[in-house]
Amino acid sequence: MQAVSPSAVGMERPEPRGAVRMTGIAKQFGATSVLRGIDLDIRAGEFITILGPSGCGKSTLLRIIAGLEPQSAGTVAIDGVSMDGLPPDRRDIAMVFQSYALYPHLTVAENIAVPLRMRRLTRLQRLPGARTLPAVRRIGSSIGEAVQAVAATLRLESLLGRKPAQLSGGQKQRVALARAMVRQPKAFLMDEPLSNLDAELRVHMRAEIAQLHRQLGATFIYVTHDQAEAMTMSDRVAVILEGELRQIASPGELYRDPDDLRVAQFVGTPRINVLPAVATAAGIDVLGLPIARQSGLPVGMKLQAAVRPERLAVAGPGVPGRVVYRENLGSDLFLHVAVDGASTAVIVRCDSSALDVTEIGTSLRLAIPPDALLLFDLDGRRLRP
Amino acid sequence: MRGHRLTAPMRLVRHLVLLLGTVAMLAPFVLMVATSFKPKEEIFAAEFHLLPQRLGAAENYHEALTQVPLLHFLLNGAIVTAAIFALQVLVNVPAAYALAKLRFRGRATLFGAVLVCLLIPYQAIALPIYILFYWLGLLNTYAALVLPFTISVFGIFLMRQFFLGVPDDLIDAARIDGMSEYGIVWSVMAPAAIPAIVAFGIFSVVAHWNDYFWPLIAVGDLGLYTPPLGIAHLKLNGEGTAYGPLMAAATIVIAPLVLAFLLAQRRFVEGITFTGLKG
């Protein structure tokens, strides 16, 4: 498609298009408030993932951007132009759905051609008999070329004559992508596009979509509940929990430096460990283990200290505990360690060589490096020094 | 299906029961066709033979076709049923789409109204319609035969149930591709609903091809007679005992339906199965 590099044509690459700015977006369904005060600034050409558990409102947000659902409050603007009240087809966006949403009675080629036929042909020209008119035939062949080009990009040439029912899930998804690409929209909206695929194909399509994004240079807004998809593909990830935007950051930042305990818990497998802690004069006290770290917090303040499994070490001196479960993944070994004072077992990532020296019931001590601790108040807000 | 096996005698009994049922269902048709082949004296003969001893088919069918303009009646039947079906689809599909997929105030009430209308037999409102058509000056026209049936609440209900099963994503995709609501109805929903439309079509065509009640009230002009009226007319016109030609006419009248059913049988069964599942 747009894979032509600017130098090859000897001209400046056109301004990237598709900056989406949302201000104060809210949505209520009757008395239930689904989205509250979402402000989100998506840069042109960015791959942004909206991440959240099911029911958090992320799909609703995408449908508001698409114009399929009117927002209760707030504004959506694309490239500085307000989209409020505009129908979906006048927003210059394309959408890919989880269920693919291909027209079952049309062939692959006809499916891909629909957006172009709707835009380039008038109502009368789309009538079945109009195909013989020279003007219609000319437009028709230009549509055919566009379909061929897109099909070539997504390796669909051999499938163009088939009906959707004759395609596999991955093929259907590629046809859905092709239908979105064919009219070169400013932004691609994707609603959990990989959820219906099996695990292996999902990983493959992840790479394919990321590559497509680099090729097209258009804005991708990708909704998912799968943090692996969010972490691997995106420039930035926007985490939405319970209808509110909790944090927007690059995947690495989101993982290392979360603003909110719920974000910290939602991102990362296995889950981040949360331990009760108290601020002391010398630093912080985690389950009786004093950790020297300048926190600037009032002495005696109760805290939640979170630490990633890979940042803990099995070495003394540290918090005493006992192994209750071992998860051996081959490359890694996760030890679940019961610790007095912690409500759930603490998970530690070890080298699989630790398999030889630990078994269920083994007592050990967990060392916590001072810089590994992320501190949150009791409401889950991040406390930064 | 549970895999219980019946003993051989039980299976025999089962088949006998089914066979009896088949005979009971088919007997009138067999008699009709057989009678249409028999000459008059044989029909009234004391002893009964299923097969005609002497073939009287030619004279019976000839009489049926010449005594009254039966072919003209068949044409009327075709015009009326086709017009009714076409208009019904034109009304039902958008109405069912709106009831199944659009969110608007009063949708539940409207669908309730559809369900209530399902309970009203059309004989109950035939007289008011007759009076209305009298005032409009529509009696004794093709319009009188067609118009009362253009809105089929049964059809709306059937299509709505089918449309409920069409994923919302498909409609959203069509909106993003730039289709209007009517575009969605005719280029997305209707093609998806072909099995339902065919099933409904069979119900509709059979009902209106065979309808006797309303045409009897609505038209008096022989030129507008539908096939059932034609048969009745033949009966009244003849000595009332011309069973041979009468049965010949009846055979001619139901033949198109049987043929259509055989051609569309697979679709029909599909349609019934799906309505059973979704409805």
XYZ file of C-alpha atoms in Angstrom:
664
model
C 0.000 0.000 0.000
C 1.723 3.185 1.215
C 5.040 1.432 1.474
C 6.640 3.955 -0.897
C 9.439 5.654 0.984
C 9.570 9.452 0.709
C 13.098 9.506 -0.674
C 12.139 7.123 -3.455
C 9.551 9.543 -4.800
C 11.810 12.494 -4.132
C 9.358 14.398 -1.989
C 8.619 15.103 1.643
C 6.635 12.450 3.392
C 3.144 13.891 3.808
C 2.211 15.156 7.274
C 1.125 12.149 9.276
C -2.633 12.191 9.608
C -5.053 10.910 12.148
C -4.342 12.759 15.383
C -7.296 11.952 17.614
C -7.990 14.234 20.563
C -10.624 13.358 23.102
C -11.651 15.832 25.760
C -13.871 15.083 28.701
C -15.546 12.075 27.087
C -18.283 10.608 29.269
C -20.929 8.049 28.525
C -23.979 7.001 30.467
C -26.356 4.198 29.615
C -29.411 5.167 31.603
C -28.260 5.509 35.192
C -24.990 3.608 34.741
C -21.937 5.637 33.974
C -19.663 3.690 31.634
C -16.988 6.297 30.924
C -16.020 9.306 33.019
C -13.968 12.299 31.944
C -11.645 10.635 29.439
C -8.972 12.971 28.083
C -6.771 11.303 25.550
C -4.459 12.816 23.013
C -3.422 10.392 20.308
C -0.620 11.525 18.044
C -0.853 11.152 14.292
C 0.578 7.842 13.186
C 0.748 6.465 16.687
C -0.086 2.891 17.646
C -2.062 3.277 20.827
C -3.657 0.457 22.746
C -6.613 0.948 25.012
C -6.175 -1.723 27.641
C -8.602 -2.763 30.300
C -10.540 -5.700 31.668
C -13.834 -6.594 30.001
C -16.620 -4.218 30.895
C -14.311 -1.282 31.640
C -15.760 0.827 28.833
C -12.876 0.550 26.379
C -15.028 -0.739 23.500
C -17.560 1.992 24.160
C -14.770 4.552 23.875
C -13.766 3.102 20.513
C -17.360 3.170 19.303
C -17.568 6.830 20.355
C -14.465 7.628 18.308
C -16.014 5.764 15.374
C -19.291 7.620 15.695
C -21.279 4.441 16.248
C -22.277 5.618 19.694
C -22.895 9.245 20.696
C -21.015 10.396 23.790
C -22.968 11.855 26.695
C -20.392 14.598 27.147
C -17.074 15.697 25.699
C -15.585 16.127 22.265
C -13.751 13.972 19.749
C -11.604 15.732 17.188
C -9.589 14.168 14.391
C -6.785 16.328 12.993
C -8.260 19.308 14.791
C -11.735 18.939 13.285
C -14.555 18.188 15.659
C -16.279 14.919 14.808
C -19.213 15.400 17.162
C -22.456 14.459 15.510
C -20.800 13.237 12.314
C -21.811 9.761 11.118
C -19.091 7.078 11.002
C -18.506 7.248 7.256
C -17.673 10.967 7.390
C -14.955 10.579 10.016
C -12.412 9.003 7.679
C -11.774 6.065 9.973
C -11.993 2.327 9.471
C -12.825 -0.310 11.997
C -11.930 -3.961 12.437
C -14.211 -6.033 14.618
C -13.635 -9.037 16.831
C -16.233 -11.019 14.889
C -14.665 -9.838 11.580
C -18.107 -8.623 10.421
C -17.615 -9.642 6.802
C -20.660 -9.563 4.553
C -21.506 -13.260 4.356
C -23.132 -13.143 0.914
C -20.268 -11.303 -0.811
C -16.969 -12.740 -1.998
C -13.692 -11.608 -0.483
C -13.089 -9.214 -3.379
C -16.604 -7.779 -3.091
C -16.223 -7.410 0.659
C -13.017 -5.435 0.268
C -14.586 -3.304 -2.459
C -17.633 -2.233 -0.442
C -16.109 0.883 1.224
C -14.838 2.125 -2.138
C -18.088 1.382 -3.952
C -19.967 3.303 -1.275
C -17.653 6.316 -1.641
C -16.877 6.456 -5.326
C -20.194 5.412 -6.836
C -23.478 7.227 -6.462
C -26.604 5.486 -5.333
C -27.758 5.105 -8.932
C -24.389 3.889 -10.144
C -24.471 1.106 -7.563
C -27.659 -0.355 -9.026
C -27.054 -3.783 -10.580
C -27.780 -2.665 -14.157
C -25.444 0.336 -14.042
C -22.365 -1.824 -14.437
C -22.496 -1.477 -18.210
C -22.206 2.339 -18.230
C -18.715 3.472 -19.275
C -18.268 5.840 -16.297
C -19.250 3.147 -13.850
C -16.999 0.654 -15.570
C -14.070 3.055 -15.302
C -14.616 3.624 -11.575
C -15.223 -0.088 -11.166
C -11.866 -0.972 -12.646
C -10.089 1.587 -10.455
C -11.772 -0.045 -7.458
C -10.669 -3.426 -8.764
C -7.067 -2.231 -8.896
C -7.234 -0.912 -5.347
C -8.673 -4.231 -4.171
C -5.910 -6.123 -5.960
C -3.236 -3.929 -4.384
C -4.568 -4.386 -0.874
C -5.062 -8.099 -1.423
C -1.434 -8.363 -2.512
C -0.239 -6.600 0.649
C -2.144 -9.030 2.843
C -1.496 -12.099 0.645
C -5.164 -12.626 -0.138
C -4.915 -12.861 -3.944
C -5.786 -16.529 -4.069
C -8.830 -16.073 -1.871
C -10.535 -13.215 -3.697
C -13.285 -15.383 -5.164
C -14.227 -17.138 -1.949
C -17.080 -16.443 0.398
C -16.307 -15.675 4.061
C -17.759 -19.016 5.156
C -14.957 -20.766 3.238
C -12.177 -18.935 5.105
C -10.325 -19.729 8.303
C -10.368 -17.306 11.213
C -6.998 -15.823 10.359
C -7.974 -15.371 6.716
C -11.226 -13.672 7.705
C -9.280 -11.323 9.928
C -6.957 -10.436 7.059
C -9.951 -9.754 4.813
C -11.377 -7.500 7.526
C -8.036 -5.672 7.648
C -8.022 -5.381 3.874
C -11.506 -3.907 3.864
C -10.320 -1.354 6.437
C -7.130 -0.534 4.511
C -8.602 -0.188 1.063
C -9.825 3.367 1.450
C -6.706 4.577 3.248
C -8.374 6.026 6.321
C -6.738 8.430 8.760
C -7.157 6.021 11.646
C -7.749 2.327 12.129
C -9.921 1.362 15.055
C -9.556 -2.231 16.136
C -11.858 -3.839 18.638
C -10.170 -6.953 20.054
C -9.394 -8.137 16.529
C -7.404 -11.175 17.617
C -9.627 -12.515 20.376
C -11.314 -15.130 18.215
C -8.065 -16.622 16.952
C -6.147 -19.482 18.504
C -3.083 -18.685 20.584
C -0.446 -19.398 17.948
C -2.179 -17.439 15.212
C -2.743 -14.582 17.620
C 0.985 -14.195 18.185
C 1.572 -14.339 14.438
C -1.121 -11.746 13.662
C 0.299 -9.499 16.382
C 3.508 -9.229 14.425
C 1.617 -8.802 11.181
C -0.520 -5.934 12.503
C 2.517 -4.193 14.017
C 4.281 -4.468 10.670
C 1.225 -3.183 8.845
C 1.232 -0.162 11.128
C 4.840 0.629 10.264
C 4.030 0.245 6.578
C 0.917 2.422 6.536
C 1.995 5.087 8.985
C -1.648 5.668 9.933
C -2.964 5.980 13.454
C -3.936 2.668 15.016
C -6.251 2.632 18.004
C -6.345 -0.889 19.294
C -8.660 -2.091 22.040
C -7.796 -5.222 23.972
C -7.984 -6.854 27.361
C -4.830 -8.822 26.603
C -1.826 -7.105 28.131
C 0.576 -9.138 25.998
C -0.957 -7.591 22.849
C -0.780 -4.154 24.437
C 2.827 -4.534 25.532
C 4.164 -6.005 22.292
C 2.549 -3.807 19.675
C 1.948 -0.332 21.023
C 3.821 2.934 21.118
C 1.709 3.850 24.103
C -0.866 2.082 26.202
C -3.890 3.753 27.779
C -5.192 1.787 30.726
C -8.881 2.191 31.440
C -10.269 0.777 34.648
C -13.886 1.149 35.726
C -14.588 3.799 33.122
C -11.634 6.026 33.969
C -8.337 6.541 32.226
C -5.763 5.557 34.856
C -2.549 5.997 32.959
C -1.199 6.486 29.502
C 2.422 5.600 28.932
C 4.788 3.523 26.860
C 4.624 -0.199 27.631
C 7.938 -0.124 29.486
C 7.000 2.877 31.565
C 3.640 1.358 32.382
C 5.364 -1.731 33.680
C 8.189 -0.074 35.586
C 6.528 3.083 36.760
C 2.761 2.651 37.195
C 0.742 5.576 38.564
C -1.844 3.428 40.207
C -1.766 0.146 42.076
C -4.577 -1.262 39.925
C -2.572 -0.503 36.807
C 0.446 -2.187 38.381
C -1.674 -5.219 39.135
C -3.312 -5.344 35.718
C -0.037 -5.211 33.812
C 2.467 -8.005 34.229
C 2.216 -11.774 34.628
C 2.435 -13.094 37.242
C 0.816 -10.284 39.149
C 2.863 -7.770 41.060
C 3.240 -8.585 44.779
C 1.577 -6.190 47.174
C 2.833 -6.102 50.756
C 1.695 -4.002 53.683
C 4.297 -1.428 54.754
C 4.750 1.446 57.181
C 6.819 4.597 56.803
C 9.493 4.924 59.483
C 12.054 7.538 60.334
C 14.798 5.546 58.619
C 12.795 4.592 55.586
C 10.118 1.963 55.157
C 9.269 -1.124 57.089
C 7.927 -3.973 54.944
C 6.594 -6.863 57.008
C 9.139 -6.124 59.727
C 11.995 -5.796 57.263
C 13.501 -2.308 57.483
C 14.404 -0.889 54.113
C 16.555 2.196 53.975
C 14.974 4.500 51.516
C 14.263 8.201 51.694
C 10.493 8.410 51.338
C 9.685 11.786 52.863
C 6.469 10.307 54.184
C 5.087 11.027 57.645
C 6.315 8.455 60.137
C 3.725 5.797 60.876
C 1.819 6.248 57.585
C 0.420 2.966 56.347
C 1.433 2.088 52.778
C 1.144 -0.602 50.164
C 4.493 -1.681 48.806
C 4.469 -3.426 45.452
C 7.332 -5.371 43.980
C 7.597 -7.324 40.738
C 8.342 -11.057 41.070
C 11.611 -10.732 39.163
C 12.945 -8.041 41.481
C 12.793 -10.248 44.571
C 15.697 -12.483 45.429
C 15.894 -15.648 47.456
C 18.725 -14.686 49.777
C 19.144 -13.557 53.350
C 18.692 -11.277 55.061
C 15.068 -10.710 54.182
C 11.442 -11.498 54.926
C 11.067 -15.080 56.142
C 8.647 -17.301 54.286
C 7.852 -20.825 53.220
C 7.383 -22.225 49.686
C 3.776 -23.338 49.121
C 3.748 -23.880 45.371
C 6.188 -24.086 42.486
C 5.382 -23.117 38.900
C 8.051 -24.391 36.570
C 7.923 -22.823 33.108
C 11.221 -24.266 31.988
C 12.979 -20.950 31.484
C 11.706 -19.549 34.738
C 10.612 -20.928 38.034
C 7.967 -19.079 40.000
C 7.945 -19.795 43.709
C 4.826 -18.974 45.651
C 5.968 -18.089 49.124
C 3.672 -17.756 52.128
C 4.770 -14.817 54.250
C 3.373 -13.891 57.634
C 1.411 -10.672 57.331
C 0.772 -10.879 53.565
C -2.752 -11.897 52.558
C -1.705 -13.793 49.440
C 1.407 -15.766 48.644
C 4.334 -13.713 47.403
C 5.547 -14.769 43.957
C 9.260 -14.807 43.223
C 10.832 -15.445 39.849
C 13.904 -17.646 40.098
C 16.237 -19.284 37.720
C 15.090 -22.825 37.029
C 18.295 -23.986 38.738
C 16.554 -23.115 42.004
C 14.437 -26.170 41.324
C 17.160 -28.315 42.901
C 17.347 -26.418 46.171
C 13.673 -25.657 46.835
C 10.673 -27.798 47.301
C 7.271 -27.238 48.810
C 7.777 -26.484 52.479
C 11.284 -25.082 52.137
C 11.851 -22.078 54.386
C 13.688 -19.169 52.854
C 14.201 -15.451 53.080
C 13.167 -12.946 50.463
C 15.441 -9.997 49.881
C 13.828 -6.786 48.591
C 16.164 -4.329 46.832
C 15.213 -0.804 48.000
C 14.816 0.514 44.459
C 12.468 -2.340 43.504
C 9.725 -1.087 45.790
C 6.835 0.870 44.299
C 4.941 2.679 47.039
C 1.221 3.365 46.969
C -1.121 4.866 49.522
C -4.043 2.849 50.811
C -6.258 4.152 47.959
C -3.789 2.795 45.436
C -2.298 6.136 44.359
C 1.405 6.092 43.617
C 3.670 7.823 46.144
C 6.760 9.148 44.472
C 9.691 10.479 46.462
C -31.130 -38.236 19.463
C -30.823 -40.797 22.201
C -29.495 -44.090 21.032
C -32.126 -46.372 22.459
C -32.934 -49.327 20.213
C -36.402 -50.653 19.793
C -37.057 -54.346 19.355
C -37.980 -55.504 15.859
C -41.758 -55.857 16.523
C -41.827 -52.413 18.118
C -40.104 -50.959 15.109
C -42.670 -52.628 12.892
C -45.492 -51.118 14.951
C -43.884 -47.738 14.711
C -43.702 -47.952 10.955
C -47.291 -49.163 10.739
C -48.468 -46.169 12.750
C -46.508 -43.818 10.538
C -47.830 -45.557 7.441
C -51.410 -45.146 8.643
C -50.771 -41.475 9.186
C -49.376 -41.138 5.683
C -52.381 -42.881 4.165
C -54.769 -40.668 6.109
C -52.934 -37.545 4.902
C -52.560 -38.634 1.299
C -55.899 -40.359 0.717
C -57.877 -37.209 -0.197
C -55.238 -36.183 -2.731
C -55.042 -39.620 -4.244
C -58.814 -39.740 -4.502
C -58.818 -36.281 -6.058
C -56.316 -37.199 -8.729
C -57.907 -40.627 -9.327
C -61.390 -39.112 -9.625
C -60.135 -36.521 -12.063
C -59.092 -39.400 -14.345
C -62.413 -41.261 -14.204
C -65.366 -40.844 -16.522
C -68.655 -39.808 -14.944
C -70.377 -43.217 -14.863
C -67.412 -44.765 -13.120
C -67.377 -42.112 -10.382
C -70.939 -43.005 -9.462
C -70.527 -46.753 -9.992
C -71.509 -48.928 -7.043
C -68.202 -50.721 -6.834
C -65.069 -48.720 -6.127
C -61.825 -48.973 -8.057
C -58.932 -46.751 -7.149
C -57.602 -46.767 -10.681
C -59.942 -45.753 -13.502
C -61.168 -48.674 -15.644
C -61.565 -46.356 -18.593
C -59.547 -43.153 -18.838
C -61.762 -40.065 -18.648
C -58.946 -37.637 -18.044
C -59.163 -35.882 -21.398
C -62.809 -34.922 -21.129
C -62.571 -33.958 -17.443
C -59.558 -31.713 -17.899
C -60.969 -30.320 -21.104
C -64.191 -29.448 -19.378
C -62.410 -27.929 -16.373
C -60.416 -25.682 -18.661
C -63.263 -24.665 -20.950
C -66.321 -24.586 -18.691
C -64.720 -21.684 -16.788
C -61.620 -19.619 -17.696
C -59.470 -21.637 -15.302
C -56.172 -20.528 -16.804
C -57.261 -16.945 -16.351
C -58.036 -17.712 -12.694
C -54.594 -19.256 -12.306
C -53.061 -16.117 -13.758
C -55.097 -14.019 -11.322
C -53.869 -16.221 -8.504
C -50.281 -15.784 -9.603
C -50.614 -11.996 -9.898
C -52.277 -11.649 -6.517
C -49.965 -13.949 -4.558
C -46.852 -12.485 -6.185
C -47.991 -8.927 -5.469
C -48.862 -9.790 -1.882
C -45.521 -11.461 -1.291
C -43.502 -8.669 -2.891
C -45.266 -5.990 -0.860
C -44.989 -8.039 2.306
C -41.215 -8.333 1.911
C -41.028 -4.617 1.153
C -42.764 -3.847 4.443
C -41.557 -6.695 6.662
C -37.832 -6.520 6.164
C -37.364 -2.848 7.160
C -39.921 -3.168 9.973
C -38.251 -6.282 11.336
C -34.827 -4.635 11.079
C -36.025 -1.654 13.076
C -37.611 -3.868 15.726
C -34.565 -6.112 16.001
C -31.635 -3.739 15.656
C -32.505 -0.082 16.140
C -32.854 1.518 19.535
C -35.750 3.914 19.731
C -38.390 5.009 22.177
C -41.450 2.794 22.060
C -39.776 -0.172 20.410
C -41.005 -2.615 23.043
C -44.539 -1.249 22.745
C -44.465 -1.565 18.970
C -43.229 -5.121 19.146
C -45.966 -5.834 21.702
C -48.458 -4.489 19.183
C -47.069 -6.876 16.573
C -47.536 -9.785 18.963
C -51.106 -8.734 19.747
C -51.889 -8.527 16.031
C -50.665 -12.111 15.660
C -53.660 -13.120 17.773
C -56.289 -11.396 15.609
C -57.796 -13.629 12.909
C -58.243 -11.688 9.701
C -61.849 -12.823 9.413
C -62.511 -10.627 12.439
C -61.465 -7.471 10.609
C -62.668 -8.523 7.151
C -65.938 -6.652 7.374
C -64.435 -3.342 8.530
C -61.955 -3.608 5.683
C -64.763 -4.404 3.287
C -66.600 -1.269 4.366
C -63.399 0.779 4.133
C -62.718 -0.487 0.623
C -66.287 0.265 -0.312
C -65.776 3.901 0.708
C -62.482 3.996 -1.142
C -64.118 2.450 -4.184
C -61.566 -0.346 -4.268
C -63.903 -3.329 -4.188
C -63.764 -5.540 -7.253
C -60.153 -4.665 -8.100
C -56.813 -6.444 -7.842
C -55.971 -3.888 -5.167
C -58.819 -5.198 -3.029
C -57.317 -8.681 -3.195
C -53.776 -7.530 -2.395
C -53.829 -4.537 -0.063
C -55.266 -6.090 3.118
C -52.331 -8.491 3.276
C -49.398 -6.185 2.576
C -48.513 -5.921 6.249
C -47.952 -9.392 7.625
C -47.356 -9.305 11.362
C -46.371 -12.941 11.163
C -43.730 -12.023 8.610
C -42.472 -9.130 10.730
C -42.231 -11.429 13.731
C -40.444 -14.171 11.787
C -37.917 -11.771 10.232
C -37.290 -9.997 13.523
C -36.424 -13.287 15.187
C -34.006 -13.995 12.358
C -32.427 -10.549 12.481
C -31.823 -10.869 16.212
C -29.269 -13.515 15.272
C -27.366 -11.233 12.867
C -24.351 -9.821 14.736
C -24.441 -6.089 15.525
C -20.851 -5.809 14.339
C -21.998 -6.519 10.792
C -24.373 -3.552 10.909
C -21.711 -1.323 12.466
C -19.263 -2.370 9.761
C -21.821 -1.410 7.121
C -22.340 1.978 8.788
C -18.604 2.606 8.807
C -18.431 1.585 5.155
C -20.936 4.337 4.509
C -24.215 2.502 3.990
C -27.472 4.228 4.826
C -30.017 2.460 7.003
C -32.000 1.414 3.928
C -28.752 0.316 2.321
C -28.138 -1.903 5.342
C -31.656 -3.305 5.152
C -31.487 -4.239 1.466
C -27.802 -5.006 0.897
C -26.845 -6.578 4.223
C -29.874 -7.797 6.134
C -32.058 -9.026 3.277
C -29.335 -11.174 1.636
C -28.486 -12.618 5.033
C -32.135 -13.445 5.580
C -32.803 -15.335 2.338
C -33.671 -18.600 4.145
C -36.162 -16.771 6.336
C -37.621 -14.922 3.367
C -38.052 -18.185 1.460
C -39.724 -19.867 4.429
C -42.029 -16.923 4.900
C -42.675 -16.842 1.148
C -43.953 -20.392 1.200
C -46.299 -19.679 4.083
C -47.513 -16.528 2.394
C -47.968 -17.980 -1.096
C -49.759 -21.095 0.151
C -52.063 -19.068 2.366
C -53.055 -16.566 -0.320
C -53.154 -18.961 -3.255
C -55.638 -21.071 -1.313
C -57.528 -18.202 0.274
C -61.252 -18.403 -0.374
C -62.741 -16.198 2.301
C -61.460 -12.735 1.403
C -61.637 -13.009 -2.398
C -65.228 -14.217 -2.002
C -66.049 -10.995 -0.168
C -63.849 -8.606 -2.100
C -64.562 -9.395 -5.732
C -67.658 -10.293 -7.684
C -66.256 -9.897 -11.166
C -65.459 -13.239 -12.851
C -62.376 -11.659 -14.441
C -60.840 -11.151 -10.989
C -61.595 -14.618 -9.638
C -58.752 -16.439 -7.919
C -58.394 -20.236 -8.348
C -60.408 -21.294 -5.262
C -63.253 -19.008 -6.331
C -62.981 -20.506 -9.780
C -63.416 -24.036 -8.466
C -66.434 -22.986 -6.456
C -67.810 -21.269 -9.502
C -67.331 -24.420 -11.540
C -69.157 -26.406 -8.891
C -72.092 -24.012 -8.825
C -72.155 -23.711 -12.580
C -72.138 -27.408 -13.319
C -74.972 -29.627 -12.254
C -73.252 -29.854 -8.885
C -72.360 -33.430 -9.589
C -69.657 -32.960 -12.181
C -67.038 -34.387 -9.887
C -64.681 -35.369 -12.671
C -64.109 -31.860 -14.037
C -64.221 -30.459 -10.494
C -61.428 -32.742 -9.342
C -59.514 -31.995 -12.519
C -59.779 -28.290 -11.758
C -58.694 -28.868 -8.155
C -55.686 -30.853 -9.365
C -54.725 -28.088 -11.759
C -55.025 -25.497 -9.002
C -52.835 -27.245 -6.440
C -50.290 -28.483 -8.975
C -48.262 -25.226 -9.017
C -48.002 -25.279 -5.217
C -46.827 -28.868 -5.122
C -44.295 -28.148 -7.853
C -43.034 -25.054 -6.061
C -42.741 -26.981 -2.831
C -40.747 -29.776 -4.442
C -38.398 -27.229 -5.980
C -37.898 -25.284 -2.765
C -38.119 -28.229 -0.397
C -34.602 -27.985 0.952
C -34.905 -24.258 1.606
C -38.279 -24.775 3.164
C -37.017 -27.342 5.626
C -34.004 -25.106 6.373
C -36.351 -22.218 7.055
C -38.582 -24.253 9.345
C -35.606 -25.652 11.222
C -34.155 -22.237 11.748
C -37.436 -20.732 12.904
C -37.724 -23.617 15.310
C -34.292 -22.869 16.670
C -34.482 -19.120 16.875
C -38.148 -18.581 17.518
